[in-house]
mmCIF file with all atom_site columns, C-alpha atoms in Angstrom:
data_model
loop_
_atom_site.group_PDB
_atom_site.id
_atom_site.type_symbol
_atom_site.label_atom_id
_atom_site.label_alt_id
_atom_site.label_comp_id
_atom_site.label_asym_id
_atom_site.label_entity_id
_atom_site.label_seq_id
_atom_site.pdbx_PDB_ins_code
_atom_site.Cartn_x
_atom_site.Cartn_y
_atom_site.Cartn_z
_atom_site.occupancy
_atom_site.B_iso_or_equiv
_atom_site.pdbx_formal_charge
_atom_site.auth_seq_id
_atom_site.auth_comp_id
_atom_site.auth_asym_id
_atom_site.auth_atom_id
_atom_site.pdbx_PDB_model_num
ATOM 1   C CA . MET A 1 1   ? 81.581  213.841 63.966 1.00 0.00 ? 30  MET A CA 1
ATOM 2   C CA . ASN A 1 2   ? 81.336  211.122 61.848 1.00 0.00 ? 31  ASN A CA 1
ATOM 3   C CA . SER A 1 3   ? 80.373  207.156 63.066 1.00 0.00 ? 32  SER A CA 1
ATOM 4   C CA . PRO A 1 4   ? 82.788  204.600 62.588 1.00 0.00 ? 33  PRO A CA 1
ATOM 5   C CA . TRP A 1 5   ? 80.491  203.166 60.239 1.00 0.00 ? 34  TRP A CA 1
ATOM 6   C CA . ASP A 1 6   ? 80.413  205.921 58.226 1.00 0.00 ? 35  ASP A CA 1
ATOM 7   C CA . ARG A 1 7   ? 84.194  205.366 57.090 1.00 0.00 ? 36  ARG A CA 1
ATOM 8   C CA . TRP A 1 8   ? 83.656  202.228 55.541 1.00 0.00 ? 37  TRP A CA 1
ATOM 9   C CA . TYR A 1 9   ? 80.490  203.433 53.774 1.00 0.00 ? 38  TYR A CA 1
ATOM 10  C CA . SER A 1 10  ? 81.249  202.866 50.193 1.00 0.00 ? 39  SER A CA 1
ATOM 11  C CA . THR A 1 11  ? 79.052  203.230 47.079 1.00 0.00 ? 40  THR A CA 1
ATOM 12  C CA . SER A 1 12  ? 81.355  200.945 45.124 1.00 0.00 ? 41  SER A CA 1
ATOM 13  C CA . CYS A 1 13  ? 82.465  197.235 45.556 1.00 0.00 ? 42  CYS A CA 1
ATOM 14  C CA . CYS A 1 14  ? 84.981  195.310 43.484 1.00 0.00 ? 43  CYS A CA 1
ATOM 15  C CA . LEU A 1 15  ? 86.519  198.533 42.546 1.00 0.00 ? 44  LEU A CA 1
ATOM 16  C CA . CYS A 1 16  ? 83.807  199.205 39.413 1.00 0.00 ? 45  CYS A CA 1
ATOM 17  C CA . CYS A 1 17  ? 80.714  197.778 40.198 1.00 0.00 ? 46  CYS A CA 1
ATOM 18  C CA . HIS A 1 18  ? 77.932  200.320 41.746 1.00 0.00 ? 47  HIS A CA 1
ATOM 19  C CA . VAL A 1 19  ? 76.709  198.503 45.000 1.00 0.00 ? 48  VAL A CA 1
ATOM 20  C CA . ARG A 1 20  ? 73.338  198.305 43.661 1.00 0.00 ? 49  ARG A CA 1
ATOM 21  C CA . THR A 1 21  ? 74.247  196.179 40.912 1.00 0.00 ? 50  THR A CA 1
ATOM 22  C CA . GLY A 1 22  ? 76.875  194.404 43.280 1.00 0.00 ? 51  GLY A CA 1
ATOM 23  C CA . THR A 1 23  ? 73.947  193.038 45.532 1.00 0.00 ? 52  THR A CA 1
ATOM 24  C CA . ILE A 1 24  ? 71.541  192.688 42.166 1.00 0.00 ? 53  ILE A CA 1
ATOM 25  C CA . ILE A 1 25  ? 74.406  190.400 40.973 1.00 0.00 ? 54  ILE A CA 1
ATOM 26  C CA . LEU A 1 26  ? 74.687  188.281 44.032 1.00 0.00 ? 55  LEU A CA 1
ATOM 27  C CA . GLY A 1 27  ? 71.231  187.840 44.466 1.00 0.00 ? 56  GLY A CA 1
ATOM 28  C CA . ILE A 1 28  ? 70.686  186.081 41.064 1.00 0.00 ? 57  ILE A CA 1
ATOM 29  C CA . TRP A 1 29  ? 74.374  184.184 41.659 1.00 0.00 ? 58  TRP A CA 1
ATOM 30  C CA . TYR A 1 30  ? 72.437  182.914 44.857 1.00 0.00 ? 59  TYR A CA 1
ATOM 31  C CA . MET A 1 31  ? 69.407  182.517 43.622 1.00 0.00 ? 60  MET A CA 1
ATOM 32  C CA . LEU A 1 32  ? 71.315  180.653 40.355 1.00 0.00 ? 61  LEU A CA 1
ATOM 33  C CA . ILE A 1 33  ? 72.881  178.277 42.650 1.00 0.00 ? 62  ILE A CA 1
ATOM 34  C CA . ASN A 1 34  ? 70.056  177.340 44.871 1.00 0.00 ? 63  ASN A CA 1
ATOM 35  C CA . ALA A 1 35  ? 67.558  177.074 41.426 1.00 0.00 ? 64  ALA A CA 1
ATOM 36  C CA . VAL A 1 36  ? 70.210  174.082 40.780 1.00 0.00 ? 65  VAL A CA 1
ATOM 37  C CA . VAL A 1 37  ? 70.070  172.201 43.902 1.00 0.00 ? 66  VAL A CA 1
ATOM 38  C CA . LEU A 1 38  ? 66.494  172.879 44.574 1.00 0.00 ? 67  LEU A CA 1
ATOM 39  C CA . LEU A 1 39  ? 66.624  170.847 40.555 1.00 0.00 ? 68  LEU A CA 1
ATOM 40  C CA . ILE A 1 40  ? 69.228  168.012 41.996 1.00 0.00 ? 69  ILE A CA 1
ATOM 41  C CA . LEU A 1 41  ? 66.322  167.860 44.910 1.00 0.00 ? 70  LEU A CA 1
ATOM 42  C CA . LEU A 1 42  ? 63.504  167.366 43.212 1.00 0.00 ? 71  LEU A CA 1
ATOM 43  C CA . SER A 1 43  ? 65.160  164.318 40.453 1.00 0.00 ? 72  SER A CA 1
ATOM 44  C CA . ALA A 1 44  ? 66.099  162.257 43.796 1.00 0.00 ? 73  ALA A CA 1
ATOM 45  C CA . LEU A 1 45  ? 62.384  163.041 45.140 1.00 0.00 ? 74  LEU A CA 1
ATOM 46  C CA . ASN A 1 46  ? 61.048  161.755 42.190 1.00 0.00 ? 75  ASN A CA 1
ATOM 47  C CA . ASP A 1 47  ? 63.538  158.882 40.962 1.00 0.00 ? 76  ASP A CA 1
ATOM 48  C CA . PRO A 1 48  ? 65.273  158.085 45.185 1.00 0.00 ? 77  PRO A CA 1
ATOM 49  C CA . VAL A 1 49  ? 66.652  154.753 43.478 1.00 0.00 ? 78  VAL A CA 1
ATOM 50  C CA . GLN A 1 50  ? 69.118  156.452 41.569 1.00 0.00 ? 79  GLN A CA 1
ATOM 51  C CA . TYR A 1 51  ? 70.307  159.400 43.589 1.00 0.00 ? 80  TYR A CA 1
ATOM 52  C CA . ARG A 1 52  ? 70.279  157.557 46.870 1.00 0.00 ? 81  ARG A CA 1
ATOM 53  C CA . TYR A 1 53  ? 73.003  156.103 48.228 1.00 0.00 ? 82  TYR A CA 1
ATOM 54  C CA . HIS A 1 54  ? 74.768  153.772 50.648 1.00 0.00 ? 83  HIS A CA 1
ATOM 55  C CA . LEU A 1 55  ? 78.296  153.695 52.990 1.00 0.00 ? 84  LEU A CA 1
ATOM 56  C CA . THR A 1 56  ? 78.629  150.674 52.463 1.00 0.00 ? 85  THR A CA 1
ATOM 57  C CA . SER A 1 57  ? 79.627  148.464 56.258 1.00 0.00 ? 86  SER A CA 1
ATOM 58  C CA . SER A 1 58  ? 83.558  148.419 54.665 1.00 0.00 ? 87  SER A CA 1
ATOM 59  C CA . GLU A 1 59  ? 83.899  152.230 55.085 1.00 0.00 ? 88  GLU A CA 1
ATOM 60  C CA . LEU A 1 60  ? 82.223  153.060 57.783 1.00 0.00 ? 89  LEU A CA 1
ATOM 61  C CA . GLY A 1 61  ? 81.329  149.692 59.274 1.00 0.00 ? 90  GLY A CA 1
ATOM 62  C CA . THR A 1 62  ? 77.617  150.197 59.670 1.00 0.00 ? 91  THR A CA 1
ATOM 63  C CA . ASP A 1 63  ? 75.099  150.701 56.212 1.00 0.00 ? 92  ASP A CA 1
ATOM 64  C CA . ILE A 1 64  ? 73.349  154.409 56.493 1.00 0.00 ? 93  ILE A CA 1
ATOM 65  C CA . ASP A 1 65  ? 70.888  155.594 54.195 1.00 0.00 ? 94  ASP A CA 1
ATOM 66  C CA . VAL A 1 66  ? 72.762  159.368 54.032 1.00 0.00 ? 95  VAL A CA 1
ATOM 67  C CA . MET A 1 67  ? 69.608  161.014 51.944 1.00 0.00 ? 96  MET A CA 1
ATOM 68  C CA . ASP A 1 68  ? 66.115  159.987 52.935 1.00 0.00 ? 97  ASP A CA 1
ATOM 69  C CA . ASP A 1 69  ? 62.888  161.589 51.850 1.00 0.00 ? 98  ASP A CA 1
ATOM 70  C CA . ALA A 1 70  ? 62.772  163.346 54.921 1.00 0.00 ? 99  ALA A CA 1
ATOM 71  C CA . ASN A 1 71  ? 65.524  165.508 54.587 1.00 0.00 ? 100 ASN A CA 1
ATOM 72  C CA . ILE A 1 72  ? 65.640  165.875 50.876 1.00 0.00 ? 101 ILE A CA 1
ATOM 73  C CA . CYS A 1 73  ? 61.857  167.926 51.944 1.00 0.00 ? 102 CYS A CA 1
ATOM 74  C CA . ILE A 1 74  ? 63.731  169.742 54.217 1.00 0.00 ? 103 ILE A CA 1
ATOM 75  C CA . ALA A 1 75  ? 66.923  171.014 52.160 1.00 0.00 ? 104 ALA A CA 1
ATOM 76  C CA . THR A 1 76  ? 63.697  171.485 49.100 1.00 0.00 ? 105 THR A CA 1
ATOM 77  C CA . ALA A 1 77  ? 62.233  173.807 51.619 1.00 0.00 ? 106 ALA A CA 1
ATOM 78  C CA . ILE A 1 78  ? 65.228  175.492 52.561 1.00 0.00 ? 107 ILE A CA 1
ATOM 79  C CA . SER A 1 79  ? 66.048  176.275 48.913 1.00 0.00 ? 108 SER A CA 1
ATOM 80  C CA . LEU A 1 80  ? 63.071  177.613 48.395 1.00 0.00 ? 109 LEU A CA 1
ATOM 81  C CA . LEU A 1 81  ? 62.937  179.644 51.263 1.00 0.00 ? 110 LEU A CA 1
ATOM 82  C CA . MET A 1 82  ? 66.954  180.808 50.267 1.00 0.00 ? 111 MET A CA 1
ATOM 83  C CA . ILE A 1 83  ? 65.302  181.479 46.212 1.00 0.00 ? 112 ILE A CA 1
ATOM 84  C CA . LEU A 1 84  ? 62.962  183.609 47.603 1.00 0.00 ? 113 LEU A CA 1
ATOM 85  C CA . ILE A 1 85  ? 65.139  185.708 50.067 1.00 0.00 ? 114 ILE A CA 1
ATOM 86  C CA . CYS A 1 86  ? 67.558  186.262 47.024 1.00 0.00 ? 115 CYS A CA 1
ATOM 87  C CA . GLY A 1 87  ? 64.949  186.799 44.878 1.00 0.00 ? 116 GLY A CA 1
ATOM 88  C CA . MET A 1 88  ? 63.844  189.731 47.827 1.00 0.00 ? 117 MET A CA 1
ATOM 89  C CA . ALA A 1 89  ? 67.231  191.425 47.738 1.00 0.00 ? 118 ALA A CA 1
ATOM 90  C CA . THR A 1 90  ? 67.440  191.574 44.264 1.00 0.00 ? 119 THR A CA 1
ATOM 91  C CA . TYR A 1 91  ? 64.079  193.222 43.677 1.00 0.00 ? 120 TYR A CA 1
ATOM 92  C CA . GLY A 1 92  ? 64.744  195.465 46.765 1.00 0.00 ? 121 GLY A CA 1
ATOM 93  C CA . ALA A 1 93  ? 68.458  196.605 45.421 1.00 0.00 ? 122 ALA A CA 1
ATOM 94  C CA . TYR A 1 94  ? 66.598  197.134 41.708 1.00 0.00 ? 123 TYR A CA 1
ATOM 95  C CA . LYS A 1 95  ? 63.571  198.940 42.466 1.00 0.00 ? 124 LYS A CA 1
ATOM 96  C CA . GLN A 1 96  ? 65.563  200.374 45.436 1.00 0.00 ? 125 GLN A CA 1
ATOM 97  C CA . HIS A 1 97  ? 63.305  198.999 48.096 1.00 0.00 ? 126 HIS A CA 1
ATOM 98  C CA . ALA A 1 98  ? 65.514  199.111 51.200 1.00 0.00 ? 127 ALA A CA 1
ATOM 99  C CA . ALA A 1 99  ? 63.126  196.950 53.705 1.00 0.00 ? 128 ALA A CA 1
ATOM 100 C CA . TRP A 1 100 ? 63.379  193.996 51.418 1.00 0.00 ? 129 TRP A CA 1
ATOM 101 C CA . ILE A 1 101 ? 67.277  193.987 51.283 1.00 0.00 ? 130 ILE A CA 1
ATOM 102 C CA . ILE A 1 102 ? 66.949  193.009 55.214 1.00 0.00 ? 131 ILE A CA 1
ATOM 103 C CA . PRO A 1 103 ? 66.496  189.418 55.231 1.00 0.00 ? 132 PRO A CA 1
ATOM 104 C CA . PHE A 1 104 ? 68.982  188.785 52.423 1.00 0.00 ? 133 PHE A CA 1
ATOM 105 C CA . PHE A 1 105 ? 71.403  190.463 55.020 1.00 0.00 ? 134 PHE A CA 1
ATOM 106 C CA . CYS A 1 106 ? 70.346  188.533 57.776 1.00 0.00 ? 135 CYS A CA 1
ATOM 107 C CA . TYR A 1 107 ? 70.595  185.566 56.143 1.00 0.00 ? 136 TYR A CA 1
ATOM 108 C CA . GLN A 1 108 ? 74.692  186.743 55.340 1.00 0.00 ? 137 GLN A CA 1
ATOM 109 C CA . ILE A 1 109 ? 75.428  187.472 58.945 1.00 0.00 ? 138 ILE A CA 1
ATOM 110 C CA . PHE A 1 110 ? 73.961  183.907 60.318 1.00 0.00 ? 139 PHE A CA 1
ATOM 111 C CA . ASP A 1 111 ? 75.922  182.232 57.280 1.00 0.00 ? 140 ASP A CA 1
ATOM 112 C CA . PHE A 1 112 ? 79.240  183.954 58.435 1.00 0.00 ? 141 PHE A CA 1
ATOM 113 C CA . ALA A 1 113 ? 78.316  183.390 62.560 1.00 0.00 ? 142 ALA A CA 1
ATOM 114 C CA . LEU A 1 114 ? 78.032  179.410 61.198 1.00 0.00 ? 143 LEU A CA 1
ATOM 115 C CA . ASN A 1 115 ? 81.578  179.666 59.536 1.00 0.00 ? 144 ASN A CA 1
ATOM 116 C CA . THR A 1 116 ? 82.855  181.529 62.699 1.00 0.00 ? 145 THR A CA 1
ATOM 117 C CA . LEU A 1 117 ? 81.640  179.161 64.859 1.00 0.00 ? 146 LEU A CA 1
ATOM 118 C CA . VAL A 1 118 ? 83.494  176.179 62.844 1.00 0.00 ? 147 VAL A CA 1
ATOM 119 C CA . ALA A 1 119 ? 86.873  177.962 62.913 1.00 0.00 ? 148 ALA A CA 1
ATOM 120 C CA . ILE A 1 120 ? 86.745  178.255 66.860 1.00 0.00 ? 149 ILE A CA 1
ATOM 121 C CA . SER A 1 121 ? 85.663  174.602 66.812 1.00 0.00 ? 150 SER A CA 1
ATOM 122 C CA . VAL A 1 122 ? 88.354  173.943 64.634 1.00 0.00 ? 151 VAL A CA 1
ATOM 123 C CA . VAL A 1 123 ? 90.898  176.057 67.213 1.00 0.00 ? 152 VAL A CA 1
ATOM 124 C CA . VAL A 1 124 ? 89.668  174.324 70.263 1.00 0.00 ? 153 VAL A CA 1
ATOM 125 C CA . TYR A 1 125 ? 89.402  171.223 69.123 1.00 0.00 ? 154 TYR A CA 1
ATOM 126 C CA . PRO A 1 126 ? 92.420  170.370 66.111 1.00 0.00 ? 155 PRO A CA 1
ATOM 127 C CA . ASN A 1 127 ? 91.383  166.744 66.095 1.00 0.00 ? 156 ASN A CA 1
ATOM 128 C CA . THR A 1 128 ? 88.181  167.150 64.813 1.00 0.00 ? 157 THR A CA 1
ATOM 129 C CA . VAL A 1 129 ? 89.956  168.001 61.290 1.00 0.00 ? 158 VAL A CA 1
ATOM 130 C CA . GLN A 1 130 ? 91.793  164.147 61.283 1.00 0.00 ? 159 GLN A CA 1
ATOM 131 C CA . ASP A 1 131 ? 88.818  162.866 62.513 1.00 0.00 ? 160 ASP A CA 1
ATOM 132 C CA . TYR A 1 132 ? 87.077  164.587 59.205 1.00 0.00 ? 161 TYR A CA 1
ATOM 133 C CA . ILE A 1 133 ? 89.374  163.485 57.563 1.00 0.00 ? 162 ILE A CA 1
ATOM 134 C CA . GLN A 1 134 ? 89.401  159.479 58.517 1.00 0.00 ? 163 GLN A CA 1
ATOM 135 C CA . GLN A 1 135 ? 85.460  159.549 57.902 1.00 0.00 ? 164 GLN A CA 1
ATOM 136 C CA . LEU A 1 136 ? 85.721  159.878 54.221 1.00 0.00 ? 165 LEU A CA 1
ATOM 137 C CA . PRO A 1 137 ? 85.342  157.305 51.544 1.00 0.00 ? 166 PRO A CA 1
ATOM 138 C CA . GLY A 1 138 ? 88.461  155.583 50.729 1.00 0.00 ? 167 GLY A CA 1
ATOM 139 C CA . THR A 1 139 ? 88.272  156.881 47.275 1.00 0.00 ? 168 THR A CA 1
ATOM 140 C CA . PHE A 1 140 ? 88.285  160.245 48.307 1.00 0.00 ? 169 PHE A CA 1
ATOM 141 C CA . PRO A 1 141 ? 91.347  161.049 46.289 1.00 0.00 ? 170 PRO A CA 1
ATOM 142 C CA . TYR A 1 142 ? 94.624  162.171 48.449 1.00 0.00 ? 171 TYR A CA 1
ATOM 143 C CA . LYS A 1 143 ? 93.039  160.933 51.518 1.00 0.00 ? 172 LYS A CA 1
ATOM 144 C CA . GLU A 1 144 ? 96.125  158.935 52.494 1.00 0.00 ? 173 GLU A CA 1
ATOM 145 C CA . ASP A 1 145 ? 98.210  161.927 52.202 1.00 0.00 ? 174 ASP A CA 1
ATOM 146 C CA . ILE A 1 146 ? 96.487  164.530 53.918 1.00 0.00 ? 175 ILE A CA 1
ATOM 147 C CA . MET A 1 147 ? 96.576  161.996 56.695 1.00 0.00 ? 176 MET A CA 1
ATOM 148 C CA . SER A 1 148 ? 99.809  161.671 56.815 1.00 0.00 ? 177 SER A CA 1
ATOM 149 C CA . THR A 1 149 ? 99.813  165.171 57.146 1.00 0.00 ? 178 THR A CA 1
ATOM 150 C CA . ASN A 1 150 ? 101.823 167.232 60.648 1.00 0.00 ? 179 ASN A CA 1
ATOM 151 C CA . ASN A 1 151 ? 98.084  167.722 62.468 1.00 0.00 ? 180 ASN A CA 1
ATOM 152 C CA . MET A 1 152 ? 99.170  170.592 62.995 1.00 0.00 ? 181 MET A CA 1
ATOM 153 C CA . CYS A 1 153 ? 100.001 171.605 59.589 1.00 0.00 ? 182 CYS A CA 1
ATOM 154 C CA . LEU A 1 154 ? 96.932  170.497 58.916 1.00 0.00 ? 183 LEU A CA 1
ATOM 155 C CA . VAL A 1 155 ? 94.802  172.792 60.978 1.00 0.00 ? 184 VAL A CA 1
ATOM 156 C CA . PHE A 1 156 ? 96.734  175.183 60.029 1.00 0.00 ? 185 PHE A CA 1
ATOM 157 C CA . ALA A 1 157 ? 95.775  174.981 56.405 1.00 0.00 ? 186 ALA A CA 1
ATOM 158 C CA . VAL A 1 158 ? 91.940  175.158 57.256 1.00 0.00 ? 187 VAL A CA 1
ATOM 159 C CA . LEU A 1 159 ? 92.287  177.667 59.535 1.00 0.00 ? 188 LEU A CA 1
ATOM 160 C CA . LEU A 1 160 ? 93.550  180.107 56.658 1.00 0.00 ? 189 LEU A CA 1
ATOM 161 C CA . PHE A 1 161 ? 91.042  178.137 54.187 1.00 0.00 ? 190 PHE A CA 1
ATOM 162 C CA . ILE A 1 162 ? 88.521  179.308 56.084 1.00 0.00 ? 191 ILE A CA 1
ATOM 163 C CA . GLY A 1 163 ? 89.482  182.542 56.691 1.00 0.00 ? 192 GLY A CA 1
ATOM 164 C CA . CYS A 1 164 ? 89.824  183.434 53.198 1.00 0.00 ? 193 CYS A CA 1
ATOM 165 C CA . ILE A 1 165 ? 85.719  182.441 52.910 1.00 0.00 ? 194 ILE A CA 1
ATOM 166 C CA . LEU A 1 166 ? 85.425  184.184 56.083 1.00 0.00 ? 195 LEU A CA 1
ATOM 167 C CA . SER A 1 167 ? 86.932  187.631 54.391 1.00 0.00 ? 196 SER A CA 1
ATOM 168 C CA . PHE A 1 168 ? 84.978  187.286 51.032 1.00 0.00 ? 197 PHE A CA 1
ATOM 169 C CA . LYS A 1 169 ? 82.037  187.045 53.204 1.00 0.00 ? 198 LYS A CA 1
ATOM 170 C CA . ALA A 1 170 ? 82.311  189.958 55.298 1.00 0.00 ? 199 ALA A CA 1
ATOM 171 C CA . TYR A 1 171 ? 83.065  191.917 52.165 1.00 0.00 ? 200 TYR A CA 1
ATOM 172 C CA . LEU A 1 172 ? 80.084  190.993 50.517 1.00 0.00 ? 201 LEU A CA 1
ATOM 173 C CA . ILE A 1 173 ? 78.288  191.659 54.019 1.00 0.00 ? 202 ILE A CA 1
ATOM 174 C CA . GLY A 1 174 ? 79.687  194.911 53.446 1.00 0.00 ? 203 GLY A CA 1
ATOM 175 C CA . CYS A 1 175 ? 78.662  195.658 49.960 1.00 0.00 ? 204 CYS A CA 1
ATOM 176 C CA . VAL A 1 176 ? 75.005  194.245 50.970 1.00 0.00 ? 205 VAL A CA 1
ATOM 177 C CA . TRP A 1 177 ? 74.892  196.661 54.044 1.00 0.00 ? 206 TRP A CA 1
ATOM 178 C CA . ASN A 1 178 ? 76.598  200.398 51.645 1.00 0.00 ? 207 ASN A CA 1
ATOM 179 C CA . CYS A 1 179 ? 73.771  199.019 49.426 1.00 0.00 ? 208 CYS A CA 1
ATOM 180 C CA . TYR A 1 180 ? 71.304  199.276 51.701 1.00 0.00 ? 209 TYR A CA 1
ATOM 181 C CA . ARG A 1 181 ? 71.992  202.545 52.925 1.00 0.00 ? 210 ARG A CA 1
ATOM 182 C CA . TYR A 1 182 ? 71.982  204.366 49.544 1.00 0.00 ? 211 TYR A CA 1
ATOM 183 C CA . VAL A 1 183 ? 68.735  202.856 48.992 1.00 0.00 ? 212 VAL A CA 1
ATOM 184 C CA . SER A 1 184 ? 67.852  204.107 52.611 1.00 0.00 ? 213 SER A CA 1
ATOM 185 C CA . GLY A 1 185 ? 69.317  207.830 51.766 1.00 0.00 ? 214 GLY A CA 1
ATOM 186 C CA . ARG A 1 186 ? 67.693  208.011 47.945 1.00 0.00 ? 215 ARG A CA 1
ATOM 187 C CA . GLY A 1 187 ? 64.333  207.607 49.931 1.00 0.00 ? 216 GLY A CA 1
ATOM 188 C CA . THR A 1 188 ? 65.267  210.549 52.654 1.00 0.00 ? 217 THR A CA 1
ATOM 189 C CA . THR A 1 189 ? 65.310  212.985 49.358 1.00 0.00 ? 218 THR A CA 1
ATOM 190 C CA . GLU A 1 190 ? 61.470  213.048 50.080 1.00 0.00 ? 219 GLU A CA 1
ATOM 191 C CA . VAL A 1 191 ? 61.880  214.844 53.066 1.00 0.00 ? 220 VAL A CA 1
ATOM 192 C CA . LEU A 1 192 ? 61.465  218.131 53.610 1.00 0.00 ? 221 LEU A CA 1
ATOM 193 C CA . VAL A 1 193 ? 64.864  220.134 54.981 1.00 0.00 ? 222 VAL A CA 1
ATOM 194 C CA . TYR A 1 194 ? 64.896  222.345 57.822 1.00 0.00 ? 223 TYR A CA 1
ATOM 195 C CA . VAL A 1 195 ? 67.773  225.033 57.553 1.00 0.00 ? 224 VAL A CA 1
ATOM 196 C CA . THR A 1 196 ? 68.254  227.119 60.831 1.00 0.00 ? 225 THR A CA 1
ATOM 197 C CA . THR A 1 197 ? 69.609  230.343 61.290 1.00 0.00 ? 226 THR A CA 1
ATOM 198 C CA . ASN A 1 198 ? 70.309  232.372 64.288 1.00 0.00 ? 227 ASN A CA 1
ATOM 199 C CA . ASP A 1 199 ? 66.660  233.809 64.060 1.00 0.00 ? 228 ASP A CA 1
ATOM 200 C CA . THR A 1 200 ? 64.513  231.960 61.699 1.00 0.00 ? 229 THR A CA 1
ATOM 201 C CA . THR A 1 201 ? 63.981  228.254 60.330 1.00 0.00 ? 230 THR A CA 1
ATOM 202 C CA . VAL A 1 202 ? 63.507  228.089 56.824 1.00 0.00 ? 231 VAL A CA 1
ATOM 203 C CA . LEU A 1 203 ? 61.386  225.159 55.375 1.00 0.00 ? 232 LEU A CA 1
ATOM 204 C CA . LEU A 1 204 ? 63.265  224.016 52.100 1.00 0.00 ? 233 LEU A CA 1
ATOM 205 C CA . PRO A 1 205 ? 62.016  221.354 49.528 1.00 0.00 ? 234 PRO A CA 1
ATOM 206 C CA . PRO A 1 206 ? 64.282  218.533 48.382 1.00 0.00 ? 235 PRO A CA 1
ATOM 207 C CA . TYR A 1 207 ? 66.440  220.237 45.774 1.00 0.00 ? 236 TYR A CA 1
ATOM 208 C CA . GLU A 1 208 ? 64.685  218.120 42.651 1.00 0.00 ? 237 GLU A CA 1
ATOM 209 C CA . GLU A 1 209 ? 61.975  219.845 43.426 1.00 0.00 ? 238 GLU A CA 1
ATOM 210 C CA . ALA A 1 210 ? 63.307  223.121 43.408 1.00 0.00 ? 239 ALA A CA 1
ATOM 211 C CA . ILE A 1 211 ? 64.628  222.788 40.400 1.00 0.00 ? 240 ILE A CA 1
ATOM 212 C CA . ALA A 1 212 ? 61.926  221.439 38.968 1.00 0.00 ? 241 ALA A CA 1
ATOM 213 C CA . ILE A 1 213 ? 59.950  223.990 39.975 1.00 0.00 ? 242 ILE A CA 1
ATOM 214 C CA . PRO A 1 214 ? 58.900  226.210 36.953 1.00 0.00 ? 243 PRO A CA 1
ATOM 215 C CA . PRO A 1 215 ? 59.871  230.088 36.582 1.00 0.00 ? 244 PRO A CA 1
ATOM 216 C CA . LYS A 1 216 ? 56.765  232.736 37.046 1.00 0.00 ? 245 LYS A CA 1
ATOM 217 C CA . GLU A 1 217 ? 55.519  234.615 34.678 1.00 0.00 ? 246 GLU A CA 1
ATOM 218 C CA . PRO A 1 218 ? 56.495  238.381 34.499 1.00 0.00 ? 247 PRO A CA 1
ATOM 219 C CA . PRO A 1 219 ? 53.998  240.745 35.217 1.00 0.00 ? 248 PRO A CA 1
ATOM 220 C CA . PRO A 1 220 ? 52.488  242.272 32.433 1.00 0.00 ? 249 PRO A CA 1
ATOM 221 C CA . GLN A 1 221 ? 53.877  245.314 31.386 1.00 0.00 ? 250 GLN A CA 1
ATOM 222 C CA . TYR A 1 222 ? 52.226  248.885 32.316 1.00 0.00 ? 251 TYR A CA 1
ATOM 223 C CA . ILE A 1 223 ? 50.386  250.456 29.266 1.00 0.00 ? 252 ILE A CA 1
ATOM 224 C CA . SER A 1 224 ? 49.943  254.240 29.888 1.00 0.00 ? 253 SER A CA 1
ATOM 225 C CA . ALA A 1 225 ? 47.400  256.278 28.064 1.00 0.00 ? 254 ALA A CA 1
#
């Protein structure tokens, strides 16, 4: 009997790519994003005057330093860790090492859980959407139009947007999980297979090794005197 996970198992993603190819592309894409973020953060550390900005008293009533050195250092460490995790997933999918894919898969689960908590908080506390919009700077485009929108319609739009993001993230999680299962399954082909009959147990080698065994040479012909 097949488990429920086997029904969702597939070796293809995005209708055309193999799960290994999709995982490699996804890992490279995440690495590029985090590399760009890392370059921005390093530039902010080298020239803090240019990249540090303040929210004036006319916007929030106080002068708040949004980006300080401590926050930049923490964000830099997180970006480096993410580049390492994504690089491990890319290498693991390319070289077919299943253990290297697990950290990236755990990150995807953690990110999905955080976004789910955001959606739950919007449902439980719908007024937080309006409060968040009020905290935006006055130069934010269409701020007044968004504020004039009905609160229920605004909450529905936010939940619809978060739902689309969660669906896409869940699909990517499924692709990485299928890649992990595929790579793990490839590793088990090196194990010998036991075939059991009613009264005997036969030990068979893998199929690739069986077809690679050269045929035995025929015995020499008998020559009569």
